[in-house]
């Protein structure tokens, strides 16, 4: 990105982020989650419906792998991190896919960014695409956003090189269309897109029961959800906001809402989201025309100072701009949160140690091996 382009983009993102920040009174309501007992009761029906759609080529996969993985602090794309012995996160995900659909092959889109595109492609090639048909793998780059200091001045990461970062995971479909892959969806008659993050090593991908549930329940989007451990757990929860599907952070709920329970004593705002979604592609197509909110986030941004030295700040020194996947839901007429068993399907790798870390993910992978014997 040239300095001129960065300046223009910065103006655009600044304006959009101001708009997104405008105070509006939000009317929040709980949304019914497809709870485990009901999901299990109908599992056979859902699985059959989902498998049928998969065999008819109605599903495509989209891996969100454009993030910087800063919290992990690994020098390379997060998917290449050796999480299970020598096995990378990418390989784990590929194994998970095989567990669910065996040798069935679906179009597989992989979103990267300017920062990790080459390394990601090279890794897939080196690993022989984990046995997947390379003809069906479509890499594309997401958009980059310029970063600025707290006064709104562009930061530079090199001489005349503006500091940029991937612009969040919410622009995935616009970037896919810009890359020309709308044609692939059209030609193949793809109706559903399973969009998932790179860092949940227990993610079930192309899960037939999940797809069957969204079809059978006649919804246009769905997410795999884990029950909140307690009202204050720091996880986005599914709700309806001003009449539209939405995901709110726990701090957006007031205390009484966060603690609200139904007649069985269960939290009404119970569905914590994982980054594993199903979207109807015909509605995704309409979202490309929509203006998505832009979030201005305080971050530590490496930059060069007046003497040309690269400074890596230890405290936030400016803003990055992000568009979030959770903001795309407002364009869908309805939404189905599907409860899954946390220990079986949720092992996010965000940090090296502690909560949602390499350590916890390894434990959960081991537990799966102990239970399943593989
Ligand atoms: P996160 O926000 O958890 O991941 O994104 P991150 O940005 O890589 O990590 P940190 O915050 O810097 O530590 C969740 C998913 O969205 C993808 C990530 O790769 C991950 O799969 N993502 C995130 C993108 O594809 N692009 C982005 O710009 C941001």
Tab-separated table of C-alpha atoms and ligand atoms in Angstrom:
chain	number	residue	atom	x	y	z
A	1	UNK	CA	0.000	0.000	0.000
A	2	UNK	CA	1.453	3.366	-0.964
A	3	UNK	CA	1.435	6.285	1.442
A	4	UNK	CA	-1.279	8.027	-0.603
A	5	UNK	CA	-3.461	4.906	-0.625
A	6	UNK	CA	-2.900	4.463	3.105
A	7	UNK	CA	-3.899	8.063	3.797
A	8	UNK	CA	-7.105	7.679	1.838
A	9	UNK	CA	-7.960	4.346	3.458
A	10	UNK	CA	-7.230	5.804	6.883
A	11	UNK	CA	-9.686	8.671	6.247
A	12	UNK	CA	-12.325	6.165	5.139
A	13	UNK	CA	-11.822	3.843	8.137
A	14	UNK	CA	-11.727	6.782	10.589
A	15	UNK	CA	-15.067	8.033	9.288
A	16	UNK	CA	-16.634	4.575	9.387
A	17	UNK	CA	-15.359	3.920	12.891
A	18	UNK	CA	-16.821	7.265	14.085
A	19	UNK	CA	-20.157	6.257	12.601
A	20	UNK	CA	-20.034	2.852	14.296
A	21	UNK	CA	-19.359	4.490	17.649
A	22	UNK	CA	-22.496	6.660	17.587
A	23	UNK	CA	-24.601	6.079	20.658
A	24	UNK	CA	-27.748	4.138	19.872
A	25	UNK	CA	-30.101	2.585	22.347
A	26	UNK	CA	-29.913	-1.104	21.719
A	27	UNK	CA	-32.887	-3.316	22.303
A	28	UNK	CA	-31.368	-6.707	23.169
A	29	UNK	CA	-33.326	-9.940	23.381
A	30	UNK	CA	-32.330	-13.553	23.877
A	31	UNK	CA	-32.403	-15.996	20.957
A	32	UNK	CA	-33.431	-19.627	21.236
A	33	UNK	CA	-30.451	-21.958	21.123
A	34	UNK	CA	-30.730	-25.464	19.725
A	35	UNK	CA	-29.752	-27.191	22.956
A	36	UNK	CA	-27.877	-30.468	23.150
A	37	UNK	CA	-30.742	-32.809	24.123
A	38	UNK	CA	-32.817	-31.676	21.148
A	39	UNK	CA	-29.796	-31.714	18.833
A	40	UNK	CA	-28.946	-35.261	19.930
A	41	UNK	CA	-32.559	-36.390	19.601
A	42	UNK	CA	-32.623	-35.276	15.963
A	43	UNK	CA	-29.001	-36.078	15.175
A	44	UNK	CA	-29.818	-38.859	12.694
A	45	UNK	CA	-32.303	-36.740	10.777
A	46	UNK	CA	-29.907	-33.781	10.721
A	47	UNK	CA	-26.935	-35.915	9.685
A	48	UNK	CA	-28.860	-37.425	6.796
A	49	UNK	CA	-30.037	-33.996	5.558
A	50	UNK	CA	-26.530	-32.547	5.897
A	51	UNK	CA	-24.781	-35.435	4.171
A	52	UNK	CA	-27.256	-35.324	1.338
A	53	UNK	CA	-26.518	-31.592	0.787
A	54	UNK	CA	-22.764	-32.224	1.025
A	55	UNK	CA	-22.915	-35.024	-1.539
A	56	UNK	CA	-24.880	-32.761	-3.859
A	57	UNK	CA	-22.027	-30.204	-3.643
A	58	UNK	CA	-24.026	-27.600	-1.738
A	59	UNK	CA	-21.302	-26.845	0.829
A	60	UNK	CA	-17.993	-24.985	0.548
A	61	UNK	CA	-15.419	-24.364	3.271
A	62	UNK	CA	-13.737	-21.107	4.170
A	63	UNK	CA	-10.809	-20.991	6.546
A	64	UNK	CA	-10.066	-17.628	8.138
A	65	UNK	CA	-6.276	-17.622	8.290
A	66	UNK	CA	-5.475	-13.959	7.770
A	67	UNK	CA	-5.014	-13.015	11.434
A	68	UNK	CA	-1.684	-11.940	12.882
A	69	UNK	CA	-1.831	-14.293	15.869
A	70	UNK	CA	-0.055	-11.648	17.940
A	71	UNK	CA	-1.031	-13.148	21.281
A	72	UNK	CA	0.603	-16.446	20.343
A	73	UNK	CA	3.768	-14.612	19.343
A	74	UNK	CA	4.821	-17.307	16.876
A	75	UNK	CA	7.037	-16.342	13.978
A	76	UNK	CA	4.964	-17.661	11.079
A	77	UNK	CA	1.305	-18.198	10.158
A	78	UNK	CA	-0.601	-19.508	13.178
A	79	UNK	CA	-1.772	-22.558	11.216
A	80	UNK	CA	1.810	-23.749	10.855
A	81	UNK	CA	2.313	-23.927	14.637
A	82	UNK	CA	3.224	-27.498	15.731
A	83	UNK	CA	0.407	-28.166	18.158
A	84	UNK	CA	0.248	-31.946	18.332
A	85	UNK	CA	3.780	-33.357	18.269
A	86	UNK	CA	4.992	-32.443	14.784
A	87	UNK	CA	1.478	-31.874	13.590
A	88	UNK	CA	0.621	-28.302	12.675
A	89	UNK	CA	-2.704	-26.658	13.407
A	90	UNK	CA	-3.471	-26.821	9.665
A	91	UNK	CA	-2.881	-30.568	9.685
A	92	UNK	CA	-5.128	-31.014	12.739
A	93	UNK	CA	-7.907	-29.150	10.969
A	94	UNK	CA	-7.413	-31.236	7.874
A	95	UNK	CA	-7.648	-34.413	9.995
A	96	UNK	CA	-10.810	-33.090	11.611
A	97	UNK	CA	-12.328	-32.563	8.180
A	98	UNK	CA	-11.508	-36.127	7.210
A	99	UNK	CA	-13.083	-37.428	10.417
A	100	UNK	CA	-16.385	-35.919	9.338
A	101	UNK	CA	-16.571	-36.417	5.598
A	102	UNK	CA	-13.833	-38.899	4.734
A	103	UNK	CA	-12.728	-38.536	1.130
A	104	UNK	CA	-15.533	-36.274	-0.043
A	105	UNK	CA	-13.944	-33.167	-1.550
A	106	UNK	CA	-15.453	-29.693	-1.297
A	107	UNK	CA	-14.210	-26.340	-2.564
A	108	UNK	CA	-11.886	-25.074	0.148
A	109	UNK	CA	-11.245	-21.318	0.323
A	110	UNK	CA	-8.392	-20.073	2.466
A	111	UNK	CA	-8.172	-16.417	3.420
A	112	UNK	CA	-4.672	-15.127	4.092
A	113	UNK	CA	-3.246	-11.621	4.337
A	114	UNK	CA	-0.284	-9.823	2.774
A	115	UNK	CA	1.625	-10.704	5.946
A	116	UNK	CA	1.300	-14.479	5.700
A	117	UNK	CA	0.084	-15.383	2.205
A	118	UNK	CA	3.350	-16.656	0.749
A	119	UNK	CA	4.327	-18.608	3.864
A	120	UNK	CA	0.867	-20.204	4.060
A	121	UNK	CA	0.816	-21.270	0.406
A	122	UNK	CA	4.360	-22.614	0.665
A	123	UNK	CA	3.451	-24.636	3.765
A	124	UNK	CA	0.440	-26.239	2.095
A	125	UNK	CA	2.549	-27.093	-0.936
A	126	UNK	CA	5.350	-28.535	1.161
A	127	UNK	CA	2.829	-30.702	3.039
A	128	UNK	CA	1.269	-31.844	-0.213
A	129	UNK	CA	-1.977	-30.072	0.691
A	130	UNK	CA	-2.514	-32.648	3.442
A	131	UNK	CA	-3.799	-35.041	0.792
A	132	UNK	CA	-6.485	-32.613	-0.394
A	133	UNK	CA	-6.967	-31.955	-4.104
A	134	UNK	CA	-4.989	-28.705	-4.753
A	135	UNK	CA	-7.359	-27.898	-7.616
A	136	UNK	CA	-10.067	-27.401	-5.008
A	137	UNK	CA	-8.038	-25.131	-2.759
A	138	UNK	CA	-8.488	-21.422	-3.432
A	139	UNK	CA	-6.224	-19.028	-1.574
A	140	UNK	CA	-7.121	-15.362	-1.493
A	141	UNK	CA	-5.837	-12.341	0.383
A	142	UNK	CA	-7.956	-10.181	2.623
A	143	UNK	CA	-7.714	-6.412	2.639
A	144	UNK	CA	-5.142	-4.594	4.717
A	145	UNK	CA	-5.811	-1.547	6.873
A	146	UNK	CA	-3.362	1.237	7.718
A	147	UNK	CA	-2.543	1.883	11.368
A	148	UNK	CA	-2.184	5.275	13.013
A	149	UNK	CA	-1.013	6.842	16.261
A	150	UNK	CA	-3.468	8.195	18.836
A	151	UNK	CA	-3.547	11.549	16.993
A	152	UNK	CA	-4.583	9.916	13.744
A	153	UNK	CA	-1.182	10.189	11.997
A	154	UNK	CA	-0.134	7.295	9.782
A	155	UNK	CA	2.522	5.037	11.280
A	156	UNK	CA	5.282	3.655	9.067
A	157	UNK	CA	6.941	0.251	9.284
A	158	UNK	CA	9.684	1.169	6.801
A	159	UNK	CA	10.762	4.172	4.773
A	160	UNK	CA	7.640	5.162	2.832
A	161	UNK	CA	6.040	1.894	3.892
A	162	UNK	CA	2.876	2.546	5.928
A	163	UNK	CA	2.278	0.176	8.847
A	164	UNK	CA	-0.607	-2.067	7.841
A	165	UNK	CA	-2.418	-5.022	9.321
A	166	UNK	CA	-5.179	-7.354	8.136
A	167	UNK	CA	-8.519	-5.545	8.424
A	168	UNK	CA	-10.294	-8.144	10.605
A	169	UNK	CA	-12.172	-11.301	9.705
A	170	UNK	CA	-15.483	-9.644	8.755
A	171	UNK	CA	-14.586	-8.800	5.169
A	172	UNK	CA	-14.024	-12.428	4.159
A	173	UNK	CA	-16.814	-12.612	1.637
A	174	UNK	CA	-16.091	-9.271	-0.016
A	175	UNK	CA	-12.443	-10.314	-0.394
A	176	UNK	CA	-13.485	-13.686	-1.816
A	177	UNK	CA	-15.686	-11.973	-4.396
A	178	UNK	CA	-12.949	-9.454	-5.227
A	179	UNK	CA	-10.613	-12.394	-5.843
A	180	UNK	CA	-13.071	-13.582	-8.509
A	181	UNK	CA	-14.232	-16.717	-6.686
A	182	UNK	CA	-17.924	-15.836	-6.874
A	183	UNK	CA	-17.797	-17.742	-10.162
A	184	UNK	CA	-16.670	-20.936	-8.420
A	185	UNK	CA	-19.653	-20.738	-6.076
A	186	UNK	CA	-22.020	-20.074	-8.953
A	187	UNK	CA	-20.692	-22.785	-11.258
A	188	UNK	CA	-20.825	-25.377	-8.503
A	189	UNK	CA	-24.197	-24.274	-7.146
A	190	UNK	CA	-22.823	-23.802	-3.640
A	191	UNK	CA	-25.638	-22.907	-1.237
A	192	UNK	CA	-23.835	-23.034	2.137
A	193	UNK	CA	-20.507	-21.794	3.355
A	194	UNK	CA	-18.864	-23.209	6.487
A	195	UNK	CA	-16.619	-20.399	7.745
A	196	UNK	CA	-14.201	-21.298	10.532
A	197	UNK	CA	-11.185	-19.895	12.341
A	198	UNK	CA	-7.680	-21.247	12.180
A	199	UNK	CA	-7.194	-21.635	15.887
A	200	UNK	CA	-9.780	-24.095	17.195
A	201	UNK	CA	-7.964	-27.416	16.872
A	202	UNK	CA	-11.070	-29.382	17.864
A	203	UNK	CA	-13.299	-27.669	15.285
A	204	UNK	CA	-15.587	-30.029	13.416
A	205	UNK	CA	-15.603	-28.856	9.832
A	206	UNK	CA	-18.299	-29.779	7.305
A	207	UNK	CA	-20.127	-31.419	10.193
A	208	UNK	CA	-23.167	-33.006	8.502
A	209	UNK	CA	-25.398	-32.749	11.597
A	210	UNK	CA	-24.663	-29.025	11.953
A	211	UNK	CA	-25.483	-28.415	8.288
A	212	UNK	CA	-28.571	-30.638	8.506
A	213	UNK	CA	-29.782	-28.662	11.530
A	214	UNK	CA	-29.653	-25.308	9.750
A	215	UNK	CA	-31.434	-26.821	6.733
A	216	UNK	CA	-34.093	-28.673	8.748
A	217	UNK	CA	-34.752	-25.670	10.980
A	218	UNK	CA	-35.050	-23.480	7.864
A	219	UNK	CA	-32.526	-20.866	9.014
A	220	UNK	CA	-30.139	-18.806	6.908
A	221	UNK	CA	-27.138	-18.852	9.253
A	222	UNK	CA	-25.878	-20.811	12.244
A	223	UNK	CA	-23.015	-20.910	14.691
A	224	UNK	CA	-21.580	-23.622	16.903
A	225	UNK	CA	-21.980	-22.358	20.449
A	226	UNK	CA	-20.700	-23.397	23.838
A	227	UNK	CA	-22.718	-22.754	26.980
A	228	UNK	CA	-21.356	-19.865	28.985
A	229	UNK	CA	-19.627	-21.102	32.125
A	230	UNK	CA	-20.903	-18.182	34.175
A	231	UNK	CA	-22.678	-14.888	33.429
A	232	UNK	CA	-19.429	-12.894	33.384
A	233	UNK	CA	-17.403	-15.190	31.132
A	234	UNK	CA	-15.624	-13.088	28.526
A	235	UNK	CA	-17.197	-14.496	25.389
A	236	UNK	CA	-19.515	-13.042	22.742
A	237	UNK	CA	-23.079	-14.282	23.142
A	238	UNK	CA	-25.816	-14.681	20.596
A	239	UNK	CA	-28.800	-12.373	20.882
A	240	UNK	CA	-31.208	-10.298	18.868
A	241	UNK	CA	-30.240	-6.619	18.655
A	242	UNK	CA	-32.832	-4.149	17.432
A	243	UNK	CA	-34.666	-7.002	15.733
A	244	UNK	CA	-31.612	-8.489	13.986
A	245	UNK	CA	-29.379	-11.454	14.823
A	246	UNK	CA	-26.312	-10.260	16.656
A	247	UNK	CA	-23.481	-11.159	18.977
A	248	UNK	CA	-22.743	-8.989	21.967
A	249	UNK	CA	-19.805	-8.937	24.301
A	250	UNK	CA	-20.681	-9.660	27.890
A	251	UNK	CA	-19.980	-6.061	28.926
A	252	UNK	CA	-22.692	-4.862	26.524
A	253	UNK	CA	-25.291	-6.738	28.564
A	254	UNK	CA	-26.325	-5.020	31.767
A	255	UNK	CA	-25.982	-7.081	34.903
A	256	UNK	CA	-29.619	-8.090	35.066
A	257	UNK	CA	-29.582	-9.214	31.421
A	258	UNK	CA	-26.368	-11.203	31.864
A	259	UNK	CA	-27.925	-12.962	34.851
A	260	UNK	CA	-31.409	-13.489	33.413
A	261	UNK	CA	-32.534	-17.115	33.620
A	262	UNK	CA	-35.414	-19.136	32.212
A	263	UNK	CA	-37.893	-21.224	34.219
A	264	UNK	CA	-35.318	-24.053	34.400
A	265	UNK	CA	-32.687	-21.783	35.879
A	266	UNK	CA	-30.642	-21.637	32.661
A	267	UNK	CA	-29.057	-18.376	31.498
A	268	UNK	CA	-31.163	-16.750	28.786
A	269	UNK	CA	-28.054	-15.303	27.107
A	270	UNK	CA	-26.250	-18.617	27.223
A	271	UNK	CA	-24.769	-19.221	23.776
A	272	UNK	CA	-21.076	-18.289	23.638
A	273	UNK	CA	-19.921	-18.246	20.039
A	274	UNK	CA	-17.051	-20.174	18.496
A	275	UNK	CA	-15.664	-19.165	15.101
A	276	UNK	CA	-17.523	-21.898	13.231
A	277	UNK	CA	-20.410	-20.565	11.164
A	278	UNK	CA	-22.711	-21.649	8.394
A	279	UNK	CA	-23.991	-18.981	6.032
A	280	UNK	CA	-26.431	-19.070	3.159
A	281	UNK	CA	-24.307	-17.832	0.242
A	282	UNK	CA	-27.184	-16.007	-1.458
A	283	UNK	CA	-27.433	-13.716	1.586
A	284	UNK	CA	-23.654	-13.419	1.892
A	285	UNK	CA	-23.721	-12.114	-1.677
A	286	UNK	CA	-26.084	-9.333	-0.631
A	287	UNK	CA	-23.796	-8.310	2.240
A	288	UNK	CA	-21.069	-7.297	-0.201
A	289	UNK	CA	-23.087	-4.152	-0.962
A	290	UNK	CA	-23.540	-3.298	2.715
A	291	UNK	CA	-21.463	-0.962	4.790
A	292	UNK	CA	-19.924	-2.960	7.630
A	293	UNK	CA	-19.065	-1.215	10.905
A	294	UNK	CA	-15.372	-0.544	11.459
A	295	UNK	CA	-13.895	-0.962	14.949
A	296	UNK	CA	-10.976	1.187	16.049
A	297	UNK	CA	-8.830	-0.867	18.419
A	298	UNK	CA	-5.882	0.233	20.574
A	299	UNK	CA	-2.833	-1.942	19.775
A	300	UNK	CA	0.925	-2.133	20.033
A	301	UNK	CA	2.085	-1.192	16.558
A	302	UNK	CA	5.751	-1.502	15.544
A	303	UNK	CA	6.891	1.639	13.701
A	304	UNK	CA	10.024	3.478	12.618
A	305	UNK	CA	10.903	6.645	14.458
A	306	UNK	CA	12.364	9.862	12.978
A	307	UNK	CA	15.859	8.320	13.023
A	308	UNK	CA	14.736	5.297	11.055
A	309	UNK	CA	14.906	2.917	14.047
A	310	UNK	CA	12.291	0.213	14.319
A	311	UNK	CA	10.462	0.578	17.623
A	312	UNK	CA	8.472	-2.293	19.083
A	313	UNK	CA	6.309	-0.646	21.744
A	314	UNK	CA	5.508	-2.506	24.946
A	315	UNK	CA	2.264	-0.576	25.420
A	316	UNK	CA	-0.448	0.305	22.900
A	317	UNK	CA	0.703	3.274	20.829
A	318	UNK	CA	-2.036	3.610	18.239
A	319	UNK	CA	-5.073	2.241	16.490
A	320	UNK	CA	-5.722	-0.617	14.113
A	321	UNK	CA	-9.000	-0.918	12.240
A	322	UNK	CA	-11.061	-4.096	12.091
A	323	UNK	CA	-14.239	-5.369	10.525
A	324	UNK	CA	-15.683	-8.288	12.479
A	325	UNK	CA	-17.452	-11.422	11.305
A	326	UNK	CA	-19.942	-11.010	14.145
A	327	UNK	CA	-21.201	-7.828	12.470
A	328	UNK	CA	-22.282	-9.690	9.358
A	329	UNK	CA	-25.138	-11.408	11.199
A	330	UNK	CA	-27.317	-8.302	11.191
A	331	UNK	CA	-27.851	-8.828	7.456
A	332	UNK	CA	-29.341	-12.284	7.966
A	333	UNK	CA	-33.069	-12.678	8.617
A	334	UNK	CA	-32.525	-15.369	11.229
A	335	UNK	CA	-29.815	-17.296	13.003
A	336	UNK	CA	-29.450	-20.634	14.759
A	337	UNK	CA	-27.003	-21.101	17.628
A	338	UNK	CA	-26.299	-24.830	17.978
A	339	UNK	CA	-24.952	-26.014	21.318
A	340	UNK	CA	-21.979	-28.367	21.150
A	341	UNK	CA	-20.012	-30.085	23.924
A	342	UNK	CA	-17.299	-27.609	24.869
A	343	UNK	CA	-14.603	-30.187	25.711
A	344	UNK	CA	-15.178	-32.016	22.437
A	345	UNK	CA	-15.317	-29.152	19.983
A	346	UNK	CA	-13.669	-26.100	21.473
A	347	UNK	CA	-9.924	-25.788	21.934
A	348	UNK	CA	-8.904	-22.317	20.768
A	349	UNK	CA	-5.196	-21.533	20.540
A	350	UNK	CA	-4.887	-17.833	21.325
A	351	UNK	CA	-1.995	-17.703	23.808
A	352	UNK	CA	1.093	-19.747	24.555
A	353	UNK	CA	0.081	-20.481	28.158
A	354	UNK	CA	-2.943	-19.930	30.357
A	355	UNK	CA	-6.500	-19.580	29.131
A	356	UNK	CA	-7.213	-20.656	25.520
A	357	UNK	CA	-3.620	-21.589	24.955
A	358	UNK	CA	-1.287	-24.115	23.397
A	359	UNK	CA	-1.266	-25.862	26.798
A	360	UNK	CA	-5.053	-26.151	27.113
A	361	UNK	CA	-5.445	-27.177	23.460
A	362	UNK	CA	-2.857	-29.955	23.887
A	363	UNK	CA	-4.694	-31.262	26.946
A	364	UNK	CA	-7.983	-31.303	25.065
A	365	UNK	CA	-6.410	-33.056	22.074
A	366	UNK	CA	-4.986	-35.667	24.431
A	367	UNK	CA	-8.367	-36.145	26.078
A	368	UNK	CA	-9.922	-36.703	22.657
A	369	UNK	CA	-7.261	-39.282	21.836
A	370	UNK	CA	-7.855	-41.045	25.154
A	371	UNK	CA	-11.596	-41.180	24.510
A	372	UNK	CA	-11.606	-41.947	20.801
A	373	UNK	CA	-8.477	-44.069	20.727
A	374	UNK	CA	-6.872	-42.162	17.837
B	1	LIG	P1	-8.490	-13.594	16.316
B	1	LIG	O1	-8.795	-12.164	16.446
B	1	LIG	O2	-8.711	-14.462	17.483
B	1	LIG	O3	-7.017	-13.936	15.836
B	1	LIG	O4	-9.254	-14.112	15.033
B	1	LIG	P2	-5.756	-13.106	15.514
B	1	LIG	O5	-6.080	-11.710	15.086
B	1	LIG	O6	-4.981	-13.939	14.562
B	1	LIG	O7	-5.008	-13.140	16.926
B	1	LIG	P3	-4.430	-11.982	17.820
B	1	LIG	O8	-5.630	-11.222	18.361
B	1	LIG	O9	-3.544	-11.142	16.937
B	1	LIG	O10	-3.684	-12.723	18.881
B	1	LIG	C1	-10.113	-15.238	14.942
B	1	LIG	C2	-9.972	-15.843	13.555
B	1	LIG	O11	-10.114	-14.855	12.551
B	1	LIG	C3	-8.969	-14.843	11.707
B	1	LIG	C4	-7.857	-15.457	12.534
B	1	LIG	O12	-6.845	-15.977	11.666
B	1	LIG	C5	-8.606	-16.501	13.315
B	1	LIG	O13	-8.831	-17.641	12.531
B	1	LIG	N1	-8.655	-13.465	11.290
B	1	LIG	C6	-8.527	-12.486	12.222
B	1	LIG	C7	-8.473	-13.212	9.961
B	1	LIG	O14	-8.588	-14.124	9.103
B	1	LIG	N2	-8.182	-11.927	9.591
B	1	LIG	C8	-8.043	-10.933	10.480
B	1	LIG	O15	-7.772	-9.783	10.068
B	1	LIG	C9	-8.235	-11.214	11.838
